[in-house]
Coordinates of C-alpha atoms in Angstrom, one line a residue:
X1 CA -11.6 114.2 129.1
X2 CA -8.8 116.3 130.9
X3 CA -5.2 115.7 129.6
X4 CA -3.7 113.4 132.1
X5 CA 0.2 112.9 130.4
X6 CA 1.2 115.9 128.8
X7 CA 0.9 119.7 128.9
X8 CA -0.7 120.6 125.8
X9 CA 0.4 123.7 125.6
X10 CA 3.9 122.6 125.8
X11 CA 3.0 120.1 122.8
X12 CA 1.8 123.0 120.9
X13 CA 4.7 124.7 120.6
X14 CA 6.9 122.3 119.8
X15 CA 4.9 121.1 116.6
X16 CA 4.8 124.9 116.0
X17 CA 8.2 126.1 116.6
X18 CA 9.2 123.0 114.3
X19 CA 6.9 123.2 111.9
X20 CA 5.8 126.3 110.7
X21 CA 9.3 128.2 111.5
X22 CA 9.6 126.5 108.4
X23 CA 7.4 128.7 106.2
X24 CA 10.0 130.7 105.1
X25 CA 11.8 129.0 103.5
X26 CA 9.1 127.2 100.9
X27 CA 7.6 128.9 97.4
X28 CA 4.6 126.8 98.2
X29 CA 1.7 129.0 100.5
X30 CA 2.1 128.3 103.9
X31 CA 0.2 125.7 105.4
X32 CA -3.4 126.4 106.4
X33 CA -3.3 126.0 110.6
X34 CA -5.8 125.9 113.1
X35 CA -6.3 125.0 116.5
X36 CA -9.2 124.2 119.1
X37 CA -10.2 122.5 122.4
X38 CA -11.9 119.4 122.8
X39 CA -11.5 116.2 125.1
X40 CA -10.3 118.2 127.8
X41 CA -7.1 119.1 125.8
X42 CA -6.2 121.3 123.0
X43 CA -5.8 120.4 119.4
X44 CA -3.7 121.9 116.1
X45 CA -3.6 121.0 112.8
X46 CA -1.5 122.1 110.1
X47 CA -2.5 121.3 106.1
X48 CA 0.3 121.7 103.9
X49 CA -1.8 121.5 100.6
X50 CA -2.6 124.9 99.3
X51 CA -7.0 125.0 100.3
X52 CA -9.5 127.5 99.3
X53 CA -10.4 129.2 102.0
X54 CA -13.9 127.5 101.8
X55 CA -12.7 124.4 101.6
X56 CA -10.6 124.6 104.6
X57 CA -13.4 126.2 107.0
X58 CA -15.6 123.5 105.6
X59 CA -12.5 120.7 107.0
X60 CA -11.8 123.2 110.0
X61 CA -15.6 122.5 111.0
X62 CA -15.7 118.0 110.3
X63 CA -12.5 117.9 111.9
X64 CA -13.8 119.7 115.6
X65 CA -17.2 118.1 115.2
X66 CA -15.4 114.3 114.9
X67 CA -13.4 115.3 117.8
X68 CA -16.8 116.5 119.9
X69 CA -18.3 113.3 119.1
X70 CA -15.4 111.1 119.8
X71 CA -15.1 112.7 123.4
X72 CA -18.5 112.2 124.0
X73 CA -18.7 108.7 123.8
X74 CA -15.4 108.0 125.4
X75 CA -15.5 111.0 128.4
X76 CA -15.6 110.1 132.3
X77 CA -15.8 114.0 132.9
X78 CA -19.0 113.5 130.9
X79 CA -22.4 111.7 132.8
X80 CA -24.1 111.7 129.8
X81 CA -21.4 109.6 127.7
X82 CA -21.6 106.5 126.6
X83 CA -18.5 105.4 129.3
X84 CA -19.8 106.9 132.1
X85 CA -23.3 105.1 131.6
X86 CA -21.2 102.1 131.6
X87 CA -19.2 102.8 134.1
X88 CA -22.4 103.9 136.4
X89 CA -23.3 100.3 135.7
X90 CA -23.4 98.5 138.9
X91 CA -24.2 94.9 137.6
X92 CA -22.4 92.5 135.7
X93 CA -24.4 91.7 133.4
X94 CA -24.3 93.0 129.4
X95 CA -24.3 96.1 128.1
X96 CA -24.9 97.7 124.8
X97 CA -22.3 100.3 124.0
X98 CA -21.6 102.0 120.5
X99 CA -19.5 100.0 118.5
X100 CA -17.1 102.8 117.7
X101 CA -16.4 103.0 121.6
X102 CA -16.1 98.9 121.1
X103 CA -13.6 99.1 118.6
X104 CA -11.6 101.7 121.2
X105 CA -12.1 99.6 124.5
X106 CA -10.8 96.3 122.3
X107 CA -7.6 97.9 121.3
X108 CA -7.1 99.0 125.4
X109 CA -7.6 95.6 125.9
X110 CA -5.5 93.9 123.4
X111 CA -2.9 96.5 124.6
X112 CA -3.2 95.1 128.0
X113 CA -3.0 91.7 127.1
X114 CA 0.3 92.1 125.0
X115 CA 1.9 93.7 127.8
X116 CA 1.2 91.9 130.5
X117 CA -1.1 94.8 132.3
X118 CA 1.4 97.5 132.2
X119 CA -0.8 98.9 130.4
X120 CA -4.4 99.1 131.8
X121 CA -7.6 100.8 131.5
X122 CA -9.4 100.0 134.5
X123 CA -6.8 101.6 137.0
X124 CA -9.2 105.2 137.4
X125 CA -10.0 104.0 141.2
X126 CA -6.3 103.8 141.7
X127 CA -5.5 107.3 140.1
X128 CA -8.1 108.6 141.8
X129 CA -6.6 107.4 145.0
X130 CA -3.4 108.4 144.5
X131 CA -4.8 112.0 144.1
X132 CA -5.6 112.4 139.8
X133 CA -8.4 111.9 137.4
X134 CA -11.9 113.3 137.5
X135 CA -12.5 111.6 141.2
X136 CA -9.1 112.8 142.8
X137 CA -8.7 112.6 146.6
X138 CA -5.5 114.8 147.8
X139 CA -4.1 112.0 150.4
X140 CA -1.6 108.7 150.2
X141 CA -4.1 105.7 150.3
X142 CA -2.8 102.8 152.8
X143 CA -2.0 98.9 151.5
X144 CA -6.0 98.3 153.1
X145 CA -7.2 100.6 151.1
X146 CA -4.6 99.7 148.0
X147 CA -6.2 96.3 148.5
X148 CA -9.2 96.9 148.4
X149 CA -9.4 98.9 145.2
X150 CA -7.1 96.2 143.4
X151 CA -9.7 94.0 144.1
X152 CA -12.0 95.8 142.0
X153 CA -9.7 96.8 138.7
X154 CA -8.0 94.9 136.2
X155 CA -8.9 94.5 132.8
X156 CA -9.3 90.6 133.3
X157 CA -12.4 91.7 134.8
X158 CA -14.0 93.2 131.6
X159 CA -15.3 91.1 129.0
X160 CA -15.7 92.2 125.4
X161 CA -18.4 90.4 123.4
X162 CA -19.7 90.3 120.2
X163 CA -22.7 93.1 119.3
X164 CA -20.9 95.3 120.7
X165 CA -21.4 94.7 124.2
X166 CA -19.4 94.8 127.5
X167 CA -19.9 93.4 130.7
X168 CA -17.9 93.9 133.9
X169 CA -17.1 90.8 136.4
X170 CA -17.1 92.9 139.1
X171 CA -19.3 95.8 139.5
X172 CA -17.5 98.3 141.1
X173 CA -15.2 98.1 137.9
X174 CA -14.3 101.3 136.4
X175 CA -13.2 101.9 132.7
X176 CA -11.4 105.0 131.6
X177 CA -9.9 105.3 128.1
X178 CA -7.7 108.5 128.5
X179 CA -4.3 106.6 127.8
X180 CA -5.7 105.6 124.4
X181 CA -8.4 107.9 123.2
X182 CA -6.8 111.0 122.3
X183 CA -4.6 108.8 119.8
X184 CA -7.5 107.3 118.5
X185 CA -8.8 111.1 117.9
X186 CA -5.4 112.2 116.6
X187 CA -6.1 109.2 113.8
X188 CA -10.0 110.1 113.3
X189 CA -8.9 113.5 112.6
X190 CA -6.6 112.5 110.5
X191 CA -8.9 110.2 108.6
X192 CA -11.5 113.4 108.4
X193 CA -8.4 114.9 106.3
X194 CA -7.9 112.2 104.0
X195 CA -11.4 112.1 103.3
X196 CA -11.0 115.3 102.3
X197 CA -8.4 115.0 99.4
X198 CA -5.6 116.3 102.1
X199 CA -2.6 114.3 101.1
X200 CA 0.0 116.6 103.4
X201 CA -0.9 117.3 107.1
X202 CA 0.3 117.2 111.1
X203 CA -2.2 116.5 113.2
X204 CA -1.8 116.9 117.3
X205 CA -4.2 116.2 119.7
X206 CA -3.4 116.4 123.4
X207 CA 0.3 115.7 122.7
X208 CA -0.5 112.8 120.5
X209 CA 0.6 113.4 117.0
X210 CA 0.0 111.8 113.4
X211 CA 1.7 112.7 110.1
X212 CA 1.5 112.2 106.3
X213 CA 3.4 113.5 103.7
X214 CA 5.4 117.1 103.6
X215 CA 5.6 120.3 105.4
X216 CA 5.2 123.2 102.6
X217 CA 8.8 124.0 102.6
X218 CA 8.8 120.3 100.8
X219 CA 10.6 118.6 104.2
X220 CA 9.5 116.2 106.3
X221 CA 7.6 117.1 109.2
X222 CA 9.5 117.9 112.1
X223 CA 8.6 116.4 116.3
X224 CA 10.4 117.8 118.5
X225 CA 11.0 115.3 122.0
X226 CA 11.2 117.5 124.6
X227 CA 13.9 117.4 127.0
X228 CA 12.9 116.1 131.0
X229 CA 13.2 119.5 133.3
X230 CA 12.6 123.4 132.1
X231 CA 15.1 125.8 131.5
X232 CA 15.7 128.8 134.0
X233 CA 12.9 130.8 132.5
X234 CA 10.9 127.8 132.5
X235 CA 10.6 127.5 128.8
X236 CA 10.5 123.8 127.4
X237 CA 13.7 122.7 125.6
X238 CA 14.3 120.1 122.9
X239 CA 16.0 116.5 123.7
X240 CA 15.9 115.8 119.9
X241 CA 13.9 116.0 116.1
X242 CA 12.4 113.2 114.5
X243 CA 11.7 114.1 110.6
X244 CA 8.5 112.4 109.4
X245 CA 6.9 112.0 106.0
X246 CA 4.5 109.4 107.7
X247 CA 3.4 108.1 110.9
X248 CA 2.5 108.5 114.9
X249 CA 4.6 109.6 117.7
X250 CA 3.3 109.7 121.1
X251 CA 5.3 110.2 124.7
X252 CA 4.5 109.3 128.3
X253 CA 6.5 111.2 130.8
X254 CA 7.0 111.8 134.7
X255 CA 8.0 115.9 134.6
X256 CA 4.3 117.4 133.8
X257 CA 1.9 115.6 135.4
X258 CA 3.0 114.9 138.9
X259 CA 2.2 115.8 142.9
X260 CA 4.0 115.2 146.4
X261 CA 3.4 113.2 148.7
X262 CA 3.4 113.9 152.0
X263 CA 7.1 112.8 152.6
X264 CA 8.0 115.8 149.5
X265 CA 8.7 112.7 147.1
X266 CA 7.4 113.1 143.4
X267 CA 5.0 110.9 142.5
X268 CA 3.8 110.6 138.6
X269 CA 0.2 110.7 137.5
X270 CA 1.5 106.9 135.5
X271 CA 0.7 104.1 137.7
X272 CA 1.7 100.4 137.9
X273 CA -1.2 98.7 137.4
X274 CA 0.8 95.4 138.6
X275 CA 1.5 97.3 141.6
X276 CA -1.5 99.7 142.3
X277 CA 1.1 102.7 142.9
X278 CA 2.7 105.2 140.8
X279 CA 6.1 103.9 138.8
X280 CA 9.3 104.7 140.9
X281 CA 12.1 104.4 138.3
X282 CA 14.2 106.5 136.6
X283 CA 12.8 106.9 133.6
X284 CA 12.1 110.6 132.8
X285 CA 10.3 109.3 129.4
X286 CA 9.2 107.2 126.8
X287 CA 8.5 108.5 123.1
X288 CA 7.4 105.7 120.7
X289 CA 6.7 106.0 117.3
X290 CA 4.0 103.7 115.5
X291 CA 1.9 103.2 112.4
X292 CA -1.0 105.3 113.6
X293 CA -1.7 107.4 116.7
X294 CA -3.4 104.9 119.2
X295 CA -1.5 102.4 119.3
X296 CA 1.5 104.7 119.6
X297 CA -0.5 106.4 123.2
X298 CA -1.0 103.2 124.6
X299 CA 2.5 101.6 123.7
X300 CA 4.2 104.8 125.5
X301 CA 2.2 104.4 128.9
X302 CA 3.3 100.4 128.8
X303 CA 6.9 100.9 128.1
X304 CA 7.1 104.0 130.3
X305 CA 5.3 101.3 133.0
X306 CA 7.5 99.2 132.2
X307 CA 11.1 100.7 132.1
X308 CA 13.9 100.5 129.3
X309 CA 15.5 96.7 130.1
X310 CA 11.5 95.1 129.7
X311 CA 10.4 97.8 127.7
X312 CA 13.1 97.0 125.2
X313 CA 12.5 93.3 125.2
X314 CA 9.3 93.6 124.6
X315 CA 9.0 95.9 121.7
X316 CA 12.4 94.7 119.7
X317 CA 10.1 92.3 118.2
X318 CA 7.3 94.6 117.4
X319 CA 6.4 97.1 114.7
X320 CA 6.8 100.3 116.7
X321 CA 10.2 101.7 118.0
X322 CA 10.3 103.8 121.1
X323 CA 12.9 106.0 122.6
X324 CA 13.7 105.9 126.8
X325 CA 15.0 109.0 128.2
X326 CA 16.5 108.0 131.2
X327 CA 17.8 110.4 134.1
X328 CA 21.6 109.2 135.6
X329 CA 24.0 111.0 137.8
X330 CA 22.3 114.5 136.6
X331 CA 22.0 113.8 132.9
X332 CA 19.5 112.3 130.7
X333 CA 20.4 109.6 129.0
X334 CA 18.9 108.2 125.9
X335 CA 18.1 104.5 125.4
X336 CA 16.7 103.7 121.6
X337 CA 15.4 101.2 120.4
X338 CA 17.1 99.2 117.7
X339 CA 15.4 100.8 114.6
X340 CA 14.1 104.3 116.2
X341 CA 17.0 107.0 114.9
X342 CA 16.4 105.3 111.7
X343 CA 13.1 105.2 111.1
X344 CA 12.5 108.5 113.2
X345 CA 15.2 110.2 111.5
X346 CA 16.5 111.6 114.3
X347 CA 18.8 113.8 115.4
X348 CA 20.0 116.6 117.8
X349 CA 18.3 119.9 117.5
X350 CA 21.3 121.9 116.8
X351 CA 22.0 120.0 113.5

């Protein structure tokens, strides 16, 4: 899979500037830290509790090998995974897929359902289309051609059923799992650390980020949000910090992964599904904070889809909280939920 939302490397140093500029200050060794690619992306990890060195090449290793194996069922840059055999499928009738990849396909789709297909993980015919994904055409498709591809996406048109099967109603139907799956691989490396006896840790995959228990300085972990827009040198710069002793955080924005179209306008790799074209809003982006790592991916492309008035409707009565950074008259603006600075502890990164 190649990242599709975020710029990793952008990710990266935020958890690292906020994490382990930290070290200083604790009596406790700093925190073992590693990072790696996989799924298209890169990937850190920081362990707060103090590991032999054995022990932590021996986690170092599980960790990248669940990743590896999690990207090969779910990769469309991949014609030997699982997804694109399905995907390669040109029939509608059943077939057998691992039930891990199952388990991953029902969330997307339960996801969908709950938001009334703002979020949707059939749209790759679109996004290619429109000029990203793996099957990217550099052009601005017409309403024929618009038509035509709606026609042949939607996630009505895939059926999950039991044995862990799938079938497609339409054939040309295409499934791609990239606004979900590296949140489900933030939480399986996760659950590769608690396995391991690892009770304090910050996991980041892609942009995608889950957390338990304490930096070694004996504080919360600290995610930074970044602010919309670069500064003169480029550099990213904070919006705010959310302090987290548990939890997932994930954002969807518009100011990394974006092209031009041929009239100079912006358009974002995060589509409408309802729609068929890219969102034109002004919502710069949408952070949201969950219970674990996937639901918190797909929750952030919905909302983001979906813009703050909906958005907030929709997930007062939910679990998760999300924060809307929205761009008006030159500034950004930020629209939380009802219990996000709360729960997210949140606060400017000058205090």
């Amino acid at each position: 899979m190649r990242t599709s939302r975020r710029n990793w490397i952008t990710a990266l140093a935020l958890v690292l500037m906020l994490g382990l500029g930290w070290w200083y200050r604790s009596t406790r060794p700093a925190p073992r830290a590693w990072t790696g690619g996989v799924m298209g992306t890169r990937y850190s990890v920081q362990v707060a509790d103090p590991l032999p060195e054995r022990r932590a090449d021996a986690l170092r290793r599980k960790v990248h090998g669940r990743l590896r194996e999690i990207d090969g069922l779910m990769s469309t840059w991949n014609p030997e995974s699982p997804l694109s055999h399905f995907n390669d499928h040109t029939a509608t009738n059943p077939v057998s897929i691992p039930r891990e990849l199952h388990r991953v396909v029902a969330a997307a789709l339960e996801t969908a359902r709950a938001s009334g297909g703002a979020f949707d993980p059939t749209v790759s015919p679109l996004l290619a289309a429109w000029g990203f994904g793996p099957k990217a055409e550099d052009r601005d498709p017409g309403a024929a051609e618009l038509d035509a591809l709606r026609a042949r996406t939607g996630f009505e048109r895939l059926r999950l059923l039991p044995s862990a099967r799938l079938r497609k109603t339409h054939p040309g139907l295409q499934l791609d799992l990239g606004g979900i799956a590296k949140g489900y691989g933030a939480d399986a490396a996760a659950a590769v650390l608690r396995e391991g006896g690892v009770s304090d840790y910050l996991v980041e995959v892609g942009g995608e980020v889950r957390v338990r228990g304490r930096h070694s300085s004996g504080e919360p972990w600290r995610i930074g949000v970044e602010r919309p827009g670069s500064d003169a040198s480029g550099a990213a710069r904070l919006q705010g910090v959310m302090q987290l002793t548990s939890g997932a955080v994930a954002t969807s924005g518009d100011y990394r992964n974006y092209r031009l179209d041929k009239g100079g306008r912006r358009l974002p790799h995060l589509l409408d599904p309802r729609a068929g074209r890219p969102v034109r809003s002004d919502v710069a982006g949408v952070t949201v904070l969950a219970d674990d790592a996937m639901t918190a991916d797909a929750l952030a492309t919905a909302l983001f889809v979906m813009g703050p008035d909906a958005g907030l409707r929709w997930i007062e009565p939910r679990p998760e909280e999300a924060l809307f950074l929205v761009r008006s008259n030159g500034v950004i603006r930020e629209i939380p939920s009802s219990g996000f600075e709360t729960r997210a502890a949140y606060r400017s990164p000058e205090d």
